[in-house]
Tab-separated table of C-alpha atoms in Angstrom:
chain	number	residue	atom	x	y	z
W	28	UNK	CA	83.475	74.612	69.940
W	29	UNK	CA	83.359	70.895	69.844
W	30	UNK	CA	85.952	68.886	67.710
W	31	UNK	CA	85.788	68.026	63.631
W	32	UNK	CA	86.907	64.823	63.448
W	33	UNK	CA	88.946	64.335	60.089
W	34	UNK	CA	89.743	60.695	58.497
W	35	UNK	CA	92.956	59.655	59.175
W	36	UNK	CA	94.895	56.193	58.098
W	37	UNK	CA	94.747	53.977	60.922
W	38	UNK	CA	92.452	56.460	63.266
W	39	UNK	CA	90.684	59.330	62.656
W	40	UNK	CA	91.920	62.727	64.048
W	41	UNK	CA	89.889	65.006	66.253
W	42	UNK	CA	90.514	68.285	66.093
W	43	UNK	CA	89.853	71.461	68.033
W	44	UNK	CA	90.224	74.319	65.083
W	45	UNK	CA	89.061	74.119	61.038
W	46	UNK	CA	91.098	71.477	59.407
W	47	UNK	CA	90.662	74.075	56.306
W	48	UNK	CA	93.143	76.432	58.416
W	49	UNK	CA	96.093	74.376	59.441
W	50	UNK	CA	98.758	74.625	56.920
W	51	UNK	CA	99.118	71.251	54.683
W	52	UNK	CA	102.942	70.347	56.033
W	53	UNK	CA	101.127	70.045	59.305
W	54	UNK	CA	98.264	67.921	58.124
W	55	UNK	CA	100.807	65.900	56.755
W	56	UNK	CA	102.411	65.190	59.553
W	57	UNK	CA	98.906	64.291	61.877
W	58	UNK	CA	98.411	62.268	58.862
W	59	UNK	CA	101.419	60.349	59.654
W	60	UNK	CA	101.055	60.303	62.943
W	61	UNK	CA	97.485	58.758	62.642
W	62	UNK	CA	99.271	55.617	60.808
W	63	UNK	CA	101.529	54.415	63.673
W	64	UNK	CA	100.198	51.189	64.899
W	65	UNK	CA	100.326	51.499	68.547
W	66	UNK	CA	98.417	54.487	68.206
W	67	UNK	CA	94.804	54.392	70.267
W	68	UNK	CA	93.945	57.975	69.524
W	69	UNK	CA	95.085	61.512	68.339
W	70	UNK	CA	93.738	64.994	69.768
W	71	UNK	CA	94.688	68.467	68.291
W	72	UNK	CA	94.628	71.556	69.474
W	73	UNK	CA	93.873	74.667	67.930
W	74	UNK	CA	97.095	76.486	68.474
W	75	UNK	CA	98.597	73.647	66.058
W	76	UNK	CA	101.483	73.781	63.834
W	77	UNK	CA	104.079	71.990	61.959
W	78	UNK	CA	106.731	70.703	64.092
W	79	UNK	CA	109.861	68.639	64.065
W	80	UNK	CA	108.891	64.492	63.380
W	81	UNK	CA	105.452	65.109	65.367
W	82	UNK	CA	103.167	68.065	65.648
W	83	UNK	CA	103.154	71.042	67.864
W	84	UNK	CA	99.585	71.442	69.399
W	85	UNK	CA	99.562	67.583	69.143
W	86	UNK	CA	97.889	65.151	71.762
W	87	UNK	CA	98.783	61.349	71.215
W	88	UNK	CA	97.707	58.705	73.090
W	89	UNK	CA	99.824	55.051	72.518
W	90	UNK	CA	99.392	51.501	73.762
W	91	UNK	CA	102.381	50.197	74.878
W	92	UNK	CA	104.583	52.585	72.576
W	93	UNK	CA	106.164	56.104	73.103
W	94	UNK	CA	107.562	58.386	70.653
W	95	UNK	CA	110.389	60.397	71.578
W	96	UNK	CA	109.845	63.265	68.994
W	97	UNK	CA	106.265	63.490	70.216
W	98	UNK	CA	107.714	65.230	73.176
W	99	UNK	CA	110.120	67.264	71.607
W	100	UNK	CA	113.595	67.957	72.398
W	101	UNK	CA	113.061	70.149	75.159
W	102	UNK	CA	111.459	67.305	77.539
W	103	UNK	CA	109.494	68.901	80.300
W	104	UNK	CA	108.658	72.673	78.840
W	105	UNK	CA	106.074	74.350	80.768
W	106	UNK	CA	104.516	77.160	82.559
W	107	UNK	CA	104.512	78.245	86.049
W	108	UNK	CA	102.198	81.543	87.448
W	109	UNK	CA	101.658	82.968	91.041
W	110	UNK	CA	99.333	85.367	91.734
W	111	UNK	CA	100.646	88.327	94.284
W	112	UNK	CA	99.098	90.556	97.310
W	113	UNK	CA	100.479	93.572	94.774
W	114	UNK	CA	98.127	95.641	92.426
W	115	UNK	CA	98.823	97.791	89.573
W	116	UNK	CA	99.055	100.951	91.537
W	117	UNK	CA	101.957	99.483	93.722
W	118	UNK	CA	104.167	99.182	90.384
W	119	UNK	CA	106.045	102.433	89.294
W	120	UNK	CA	105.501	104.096	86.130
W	121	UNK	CA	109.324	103.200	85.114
W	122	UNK	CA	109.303	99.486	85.143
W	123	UNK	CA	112.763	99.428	83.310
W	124	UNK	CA	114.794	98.566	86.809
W	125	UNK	CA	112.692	95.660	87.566
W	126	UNK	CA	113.185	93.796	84.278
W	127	UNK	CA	116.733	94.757	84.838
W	128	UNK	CA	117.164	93.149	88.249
W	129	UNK	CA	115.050	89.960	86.530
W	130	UNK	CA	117.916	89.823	84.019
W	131	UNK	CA	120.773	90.129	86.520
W	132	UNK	CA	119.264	87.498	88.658
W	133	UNK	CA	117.783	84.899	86.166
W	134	UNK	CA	120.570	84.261	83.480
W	135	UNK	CA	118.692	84.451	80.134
W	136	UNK	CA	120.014	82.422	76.183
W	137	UNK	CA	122.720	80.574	76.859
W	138	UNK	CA	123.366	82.405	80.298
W	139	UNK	CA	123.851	79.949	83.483
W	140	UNK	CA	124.694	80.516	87.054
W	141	UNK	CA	128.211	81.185	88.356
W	142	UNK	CA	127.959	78.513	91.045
W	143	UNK	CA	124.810	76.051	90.803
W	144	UNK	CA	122.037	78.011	93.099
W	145	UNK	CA	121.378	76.458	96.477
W	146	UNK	CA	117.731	75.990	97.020
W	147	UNK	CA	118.509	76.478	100.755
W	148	UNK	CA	119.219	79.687	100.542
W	149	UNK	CA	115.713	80.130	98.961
W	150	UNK	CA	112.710	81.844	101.223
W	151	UNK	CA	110.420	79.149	101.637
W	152	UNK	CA	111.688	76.638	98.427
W	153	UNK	CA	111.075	72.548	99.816
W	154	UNK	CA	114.271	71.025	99.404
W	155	UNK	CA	112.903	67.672	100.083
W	156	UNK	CA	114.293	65.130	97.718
W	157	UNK	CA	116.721	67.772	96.202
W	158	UNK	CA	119.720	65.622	96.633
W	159	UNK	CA	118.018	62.666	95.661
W	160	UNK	CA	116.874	64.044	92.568
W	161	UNK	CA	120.865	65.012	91.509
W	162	UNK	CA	121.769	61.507	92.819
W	163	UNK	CA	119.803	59.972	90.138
W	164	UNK	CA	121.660	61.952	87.279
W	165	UNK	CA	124.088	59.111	87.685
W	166	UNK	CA	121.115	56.850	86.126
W	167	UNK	CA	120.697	59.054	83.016
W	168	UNK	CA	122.192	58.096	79.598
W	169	UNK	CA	126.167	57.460	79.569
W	170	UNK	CA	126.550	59.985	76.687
W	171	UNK	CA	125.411	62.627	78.927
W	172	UNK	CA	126.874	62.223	81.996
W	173	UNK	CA	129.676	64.812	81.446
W	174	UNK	CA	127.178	67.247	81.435
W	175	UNK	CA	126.588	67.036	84.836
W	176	UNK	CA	128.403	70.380	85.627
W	177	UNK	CA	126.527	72.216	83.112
W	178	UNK	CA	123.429	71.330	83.894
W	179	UNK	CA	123.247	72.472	87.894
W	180	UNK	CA	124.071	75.605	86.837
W	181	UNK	CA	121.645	75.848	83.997
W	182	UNK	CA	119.163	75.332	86.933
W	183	UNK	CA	117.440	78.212	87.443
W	184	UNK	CA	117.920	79.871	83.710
W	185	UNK	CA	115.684	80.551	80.983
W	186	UNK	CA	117.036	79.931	77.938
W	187	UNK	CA	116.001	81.836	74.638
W	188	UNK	CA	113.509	81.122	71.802
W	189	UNK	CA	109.901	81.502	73.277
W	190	UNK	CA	110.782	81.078	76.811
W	191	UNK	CA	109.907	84.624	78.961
W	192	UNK	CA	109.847	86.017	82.382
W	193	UNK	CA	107.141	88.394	82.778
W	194	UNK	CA	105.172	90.762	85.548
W	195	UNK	CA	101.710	90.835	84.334
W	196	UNK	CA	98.231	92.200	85.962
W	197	UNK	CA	94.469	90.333	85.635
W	198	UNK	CA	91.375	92.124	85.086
W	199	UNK	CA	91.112	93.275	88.727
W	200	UNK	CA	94.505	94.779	89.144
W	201	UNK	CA	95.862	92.075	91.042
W	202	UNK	CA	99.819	91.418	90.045
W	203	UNK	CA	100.797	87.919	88.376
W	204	UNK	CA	104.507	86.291	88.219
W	205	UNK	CA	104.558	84.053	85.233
W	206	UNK	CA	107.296	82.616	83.575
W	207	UNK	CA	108.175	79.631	80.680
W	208	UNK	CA	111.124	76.942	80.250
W	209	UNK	CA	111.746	73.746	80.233
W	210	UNK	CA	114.778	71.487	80.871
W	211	UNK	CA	117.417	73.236	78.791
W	212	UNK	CA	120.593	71.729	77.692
W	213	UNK	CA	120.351	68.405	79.479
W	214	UNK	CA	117.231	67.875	78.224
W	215	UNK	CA	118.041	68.614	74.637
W	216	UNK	CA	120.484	66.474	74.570
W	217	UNK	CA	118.664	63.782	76.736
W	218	UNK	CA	115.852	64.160	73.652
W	219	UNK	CA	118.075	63.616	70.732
W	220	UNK	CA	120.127	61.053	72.096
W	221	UNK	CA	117.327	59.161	72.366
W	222	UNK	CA	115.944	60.035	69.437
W	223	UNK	CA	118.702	58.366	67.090
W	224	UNK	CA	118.569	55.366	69.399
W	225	UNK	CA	114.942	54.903	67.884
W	226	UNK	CA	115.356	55.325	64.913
W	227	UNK	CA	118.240	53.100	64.702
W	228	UNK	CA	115.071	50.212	65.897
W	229	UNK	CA	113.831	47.530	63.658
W	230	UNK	CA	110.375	48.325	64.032
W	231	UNK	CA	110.748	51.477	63.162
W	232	UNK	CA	112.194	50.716	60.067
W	233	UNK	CA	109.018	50.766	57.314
W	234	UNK	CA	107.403	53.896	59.208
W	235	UNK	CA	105.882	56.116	56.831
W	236	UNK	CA	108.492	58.987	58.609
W	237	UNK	CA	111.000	57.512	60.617
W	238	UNK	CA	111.098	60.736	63.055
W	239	UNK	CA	108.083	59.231	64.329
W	240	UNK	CA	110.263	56.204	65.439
W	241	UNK	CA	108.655	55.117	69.279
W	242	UNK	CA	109.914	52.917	71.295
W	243	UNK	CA	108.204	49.629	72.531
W	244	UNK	CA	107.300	48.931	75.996
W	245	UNK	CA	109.047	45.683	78.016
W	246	UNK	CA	112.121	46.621	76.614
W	247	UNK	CA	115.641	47.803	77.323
W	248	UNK	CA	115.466	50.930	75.119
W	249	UNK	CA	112.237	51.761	76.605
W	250	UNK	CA	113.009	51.095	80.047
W	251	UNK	CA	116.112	53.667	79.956
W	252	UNK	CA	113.998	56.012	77.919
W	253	UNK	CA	111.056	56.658	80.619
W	254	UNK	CA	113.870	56.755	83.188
W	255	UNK	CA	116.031	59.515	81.267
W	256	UNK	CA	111.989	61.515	80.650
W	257	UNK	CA	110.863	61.613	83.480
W	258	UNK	CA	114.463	62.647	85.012
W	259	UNK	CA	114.134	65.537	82.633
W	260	UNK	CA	110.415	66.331	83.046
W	261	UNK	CA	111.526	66.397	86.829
W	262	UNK	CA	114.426	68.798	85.814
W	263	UNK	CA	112.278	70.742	83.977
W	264	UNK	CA	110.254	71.501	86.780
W	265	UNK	CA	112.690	72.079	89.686
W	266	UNK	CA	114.221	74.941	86.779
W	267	UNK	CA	111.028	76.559	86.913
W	268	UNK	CA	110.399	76.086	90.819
W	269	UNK	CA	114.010	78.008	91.185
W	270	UNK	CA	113.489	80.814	88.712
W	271	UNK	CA	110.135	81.127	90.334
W	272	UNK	CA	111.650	81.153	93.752
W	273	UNK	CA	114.643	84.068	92.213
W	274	UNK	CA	111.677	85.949	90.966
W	275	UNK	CA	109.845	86.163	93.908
W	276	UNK	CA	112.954	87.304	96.258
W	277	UNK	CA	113.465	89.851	93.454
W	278	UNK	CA	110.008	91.202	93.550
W	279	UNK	CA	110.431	91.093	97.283
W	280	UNK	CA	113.399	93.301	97.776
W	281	UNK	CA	111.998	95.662	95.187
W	282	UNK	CA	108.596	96.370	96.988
W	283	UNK	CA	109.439	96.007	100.702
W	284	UNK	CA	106.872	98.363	101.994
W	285	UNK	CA	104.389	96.272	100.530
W	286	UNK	CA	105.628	93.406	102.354
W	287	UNK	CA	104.654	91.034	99.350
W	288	UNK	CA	102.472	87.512	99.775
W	289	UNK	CA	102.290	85.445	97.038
W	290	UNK	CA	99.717	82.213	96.428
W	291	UNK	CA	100.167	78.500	95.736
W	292	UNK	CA	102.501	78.523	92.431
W	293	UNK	CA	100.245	77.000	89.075
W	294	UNK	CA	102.430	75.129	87.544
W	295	UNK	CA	102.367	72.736	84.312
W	296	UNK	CA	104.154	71.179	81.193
W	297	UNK	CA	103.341	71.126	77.753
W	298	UNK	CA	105.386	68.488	76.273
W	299	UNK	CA	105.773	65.607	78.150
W	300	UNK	CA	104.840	62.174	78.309
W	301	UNK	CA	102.177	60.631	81.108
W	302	UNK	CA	100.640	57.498	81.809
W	303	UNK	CA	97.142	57.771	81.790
W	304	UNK	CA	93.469	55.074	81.684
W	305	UNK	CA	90.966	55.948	78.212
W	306	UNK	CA	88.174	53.723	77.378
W	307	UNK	CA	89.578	51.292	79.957
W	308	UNK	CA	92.883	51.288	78.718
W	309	UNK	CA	96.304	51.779	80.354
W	310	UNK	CA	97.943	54.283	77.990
W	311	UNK	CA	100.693	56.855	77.290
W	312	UNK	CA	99.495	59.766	76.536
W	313	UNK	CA	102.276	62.536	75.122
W	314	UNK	CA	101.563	65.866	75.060
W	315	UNK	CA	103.275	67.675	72.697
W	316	UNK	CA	102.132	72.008	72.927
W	317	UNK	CA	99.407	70.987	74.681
W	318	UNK	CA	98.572	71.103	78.537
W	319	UNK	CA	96.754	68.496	80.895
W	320	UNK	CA	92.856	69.804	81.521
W	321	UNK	CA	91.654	67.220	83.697
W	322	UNK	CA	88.508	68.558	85.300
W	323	UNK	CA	89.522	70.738	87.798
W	324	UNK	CA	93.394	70.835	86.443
W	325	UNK	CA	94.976	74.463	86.848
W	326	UNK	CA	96.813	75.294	83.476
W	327	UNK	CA	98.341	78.520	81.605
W	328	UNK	CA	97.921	79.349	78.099
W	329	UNK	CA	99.849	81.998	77.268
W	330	UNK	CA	99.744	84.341	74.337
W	331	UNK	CA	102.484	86.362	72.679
W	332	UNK	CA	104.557	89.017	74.217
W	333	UNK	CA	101.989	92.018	73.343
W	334	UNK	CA	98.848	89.926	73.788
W	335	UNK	CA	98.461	88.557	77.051
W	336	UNK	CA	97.896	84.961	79.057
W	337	UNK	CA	95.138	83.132	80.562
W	338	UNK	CA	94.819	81.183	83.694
W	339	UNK	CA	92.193	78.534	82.941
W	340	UNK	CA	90.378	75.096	84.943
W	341	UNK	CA	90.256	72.060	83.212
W	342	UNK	CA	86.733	70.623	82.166
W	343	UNK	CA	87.980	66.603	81.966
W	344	UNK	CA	86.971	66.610	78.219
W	345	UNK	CA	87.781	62.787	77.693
W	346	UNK	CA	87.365	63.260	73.714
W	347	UNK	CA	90.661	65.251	73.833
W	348	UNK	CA	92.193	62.934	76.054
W	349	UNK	CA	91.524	65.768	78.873
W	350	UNK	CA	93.885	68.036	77.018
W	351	UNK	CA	93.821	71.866	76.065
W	352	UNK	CA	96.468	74.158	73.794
W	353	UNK	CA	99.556	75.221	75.480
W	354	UNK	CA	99.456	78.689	74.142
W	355	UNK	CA	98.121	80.562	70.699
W	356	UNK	CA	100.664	78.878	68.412
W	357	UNK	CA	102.753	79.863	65.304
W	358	UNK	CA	101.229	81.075	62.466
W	359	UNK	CA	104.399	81.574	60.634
W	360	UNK	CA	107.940	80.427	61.273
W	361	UNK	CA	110.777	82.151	62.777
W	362	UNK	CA	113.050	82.982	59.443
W	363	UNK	CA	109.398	84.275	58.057
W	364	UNK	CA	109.017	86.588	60.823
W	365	UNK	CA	112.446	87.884	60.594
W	366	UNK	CA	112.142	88.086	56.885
W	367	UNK	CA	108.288	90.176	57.144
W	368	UNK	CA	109.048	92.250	60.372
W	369	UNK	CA	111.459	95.028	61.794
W	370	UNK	CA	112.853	95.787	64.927
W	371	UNK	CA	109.977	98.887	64.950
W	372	UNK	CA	107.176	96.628	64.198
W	373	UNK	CA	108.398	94.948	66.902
W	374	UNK	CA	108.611	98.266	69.311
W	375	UNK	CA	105.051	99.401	67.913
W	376	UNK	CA	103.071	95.361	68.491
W	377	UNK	CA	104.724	95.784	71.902
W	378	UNK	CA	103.475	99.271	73.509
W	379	UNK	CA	103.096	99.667	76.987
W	380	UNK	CA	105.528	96.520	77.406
W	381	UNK	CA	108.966	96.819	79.086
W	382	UNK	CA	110.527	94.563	77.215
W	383	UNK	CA	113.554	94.021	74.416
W	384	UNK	CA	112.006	95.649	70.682
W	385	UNK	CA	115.560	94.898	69.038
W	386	UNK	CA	115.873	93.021	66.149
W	387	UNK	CA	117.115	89.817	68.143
W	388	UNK	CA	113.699	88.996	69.097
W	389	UNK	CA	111.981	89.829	66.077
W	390	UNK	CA	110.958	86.299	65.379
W	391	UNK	CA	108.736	86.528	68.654
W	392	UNK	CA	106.682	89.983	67.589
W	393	UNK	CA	103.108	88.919	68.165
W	394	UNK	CA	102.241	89.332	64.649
W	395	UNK	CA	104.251	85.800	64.175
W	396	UNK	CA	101.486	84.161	66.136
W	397	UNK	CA	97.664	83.011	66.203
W	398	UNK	CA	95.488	85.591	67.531
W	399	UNK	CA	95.098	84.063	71.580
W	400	UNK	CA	91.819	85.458	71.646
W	401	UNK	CA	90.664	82.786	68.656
W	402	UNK	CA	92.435	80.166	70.305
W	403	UNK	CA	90.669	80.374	73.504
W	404	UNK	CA	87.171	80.924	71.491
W	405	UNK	CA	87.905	77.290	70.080
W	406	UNK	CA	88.169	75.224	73.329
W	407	UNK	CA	85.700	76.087	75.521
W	408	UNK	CA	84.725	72.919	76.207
W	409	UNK	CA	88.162	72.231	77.157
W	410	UNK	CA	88.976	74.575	79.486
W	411	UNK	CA	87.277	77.713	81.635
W	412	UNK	CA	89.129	80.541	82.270
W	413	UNK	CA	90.313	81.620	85.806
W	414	UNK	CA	92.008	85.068	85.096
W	415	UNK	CA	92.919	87.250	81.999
W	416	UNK	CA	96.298	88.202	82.374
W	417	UNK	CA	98.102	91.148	80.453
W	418	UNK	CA	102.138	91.501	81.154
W	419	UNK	CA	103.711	94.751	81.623
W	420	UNK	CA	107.042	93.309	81.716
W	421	UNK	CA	108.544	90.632	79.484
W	422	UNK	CA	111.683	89.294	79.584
W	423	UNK	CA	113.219	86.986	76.685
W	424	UNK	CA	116.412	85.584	76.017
């Protein structure tokens, strides 16, 4: 489908799904969104939903402005797939030890490593600009500097909430690695800190919600924002590179007959900030539960942990600020999935899934999301897909 393009305050707001469908806390807030003044343009996505300050599903494009709750407080969340030599006959019909050794070796909720992994001890991981990378920590906010400990050995973890390791086979058989996080605690607290600086801002002071609070470029609080983002967005990325990297020795050991090969890693965020040209302009565009679909651009948009994934090719769709969903989205919140579902709702939406069906999860059963199917149906001129992917092992924090 093309967009509907609904009338907003300052600019109107293109949208990727029936306006008729989103719930009306979420309008609200694209509503609000639309009346920021540095805004140039505002792209939605049909796996949208209400999120905190700024939507989820939500593509927002400033001129010399960012807002920090646009990303979200876990800076640099993404995706990362590889495809492997293995089929679906190589896997055993028991697939309960392999999501056990994927627990053991890639802590999961608030789980870290031991000792901070060494990426040199890592078949094949590059390792160039490693140090560099921890050498800038000592740039990063004063407040969170004390975290420093903490957060090398939260590299390589997953975290909870939606984040998930899975094994997962396409349409042909062929075996997929695929796995979601972000930047954890560093970047949570990276996120909030500067969060409160904003809204703390003169300018921000008559906003119509002051979560939307952004801060202004050619200025101090701006110039030790972008350096503290994209420090986490790198973070964020290098977590997911490890844990990728764990995975794949796992998956090694465990089939050594088959003497795995795996392709070039897909990897992507979904809410982070990047500077980007529209209609001549010099922009910066945030993507917040959305992924960049540049023509050509490699992406993942995964569904729930029953439903499956795709691996999709960007089309460049300019109109959506060559943007596409980041997955199928909420459809109702975590305390109303715990309230409607049961642990053996859970263990029946999940068949033929090695994965947790306790009640700890509930509030990711796939009946607490938009049907993926839908989602995909609604930007096709966004994205094409590359692979259908359906995961026979999940594991969640």
């Amino acid at each position: 489908m093309s967009y509907t393009e609904v009338p907003g305050i300052r600019v109107p707001i293109r949208m990727w799904t029936d306006p008729a469908t989103v719930e009306g806390q979420a309008m609200q807030q694209l509503r609000n969104i639309s009346s920021l003044p540095w805004l140039h343009g505002l792209a939605v996505m049909p796996d949208v939903h209400l999120g905190k300050g700024a939507t989820v599903g939500s593509v927002i494009a400033m001129n010399g402005a960012v807002c920090p709750a646009a990303v979200g407080v876990d800076i640099g969340c993404g995706m990362s797939a590889v495809k492997t030599s293995l089929t679906a006959k190589d896997l055993p019909d028991d697939l309960s030890r392999l999501r056990s050794k994927i627990e053991q070796v890639i802590p999961v909720g608030r789980g870290l490593h031991t000792d901070p992994v060494d990426p040199r001890k890592l078949h094949g991981f590059a390792t160039a600009g490693w140090d560099d990378f921890w050498q800038r920590f000592d740039g990063v906010a004063h407040e969170v500097k004390w975290r420093r400990e903490r957060a090398m050995q939260q590299m390589g973890t997953l975290g909870g909430g939606n984040h998930f390791v899975e094994v997962c086979t396409d349409s042909t058989g062929a075996v997929w690695l695929m796995l979601h996080s972000g930047s954890r605690n560093i970047g949570k607290e990276l996120a909030e800190h500067h969060m409160e600086v904003a809204r703390s801002l003169p300018h921000n002071q008559g906003l119509i919600d002051r979560d939307l609070a952004v801060f202004i470029s050619d200025t101090p609080q701006m110039a030790a924002y972008r350096q503290d983002l994209f420090w986490a967005q790198e973070y964020a990325k290098n977590n997911r590179a490890i844990m990728m990297a764990l995975f794949q020795d796992i998956v090694r050991r465990e089939f050594p007959k088959a003497r795995v090969a795996f392709e070039d890693v897909i990897s992507c965020h979904h809410n982070y900030v990047s500077e980007e040209t529209y209609d001549g302009v010099d922009l910066l565009v945030t993507r917040k539960g959305a992924i960049k679909a540049g023509s050509g651009d490699y992406g993942i948009i995964p569904g729930s942990m029953g439903t499956g994934s795709y691996i999709v090719r960007g089309l460049g769709n300019e109109a959506a600020f060559n943007s596409a969903s980041h997955g199928a989205g909420r459809k109702m919140s975590r305390t109303a999935a715990k309230k409607r579902f049961t642990a053996e709702d859970l263990a029946e939406q999940t068949k033929g899934v090695e994965c947790r069906k306790d009640s700890g999860v509930v509030d990711e059963i796939p009946g607490a999301y938009k049907p993926i199917e839908k989602v995909m149906a609604q930007q096709t001129d966004l994205v094409e897909v590359v692979a259908h992917l359906k995961q026979v092992v999940c594991v969640k924090g």
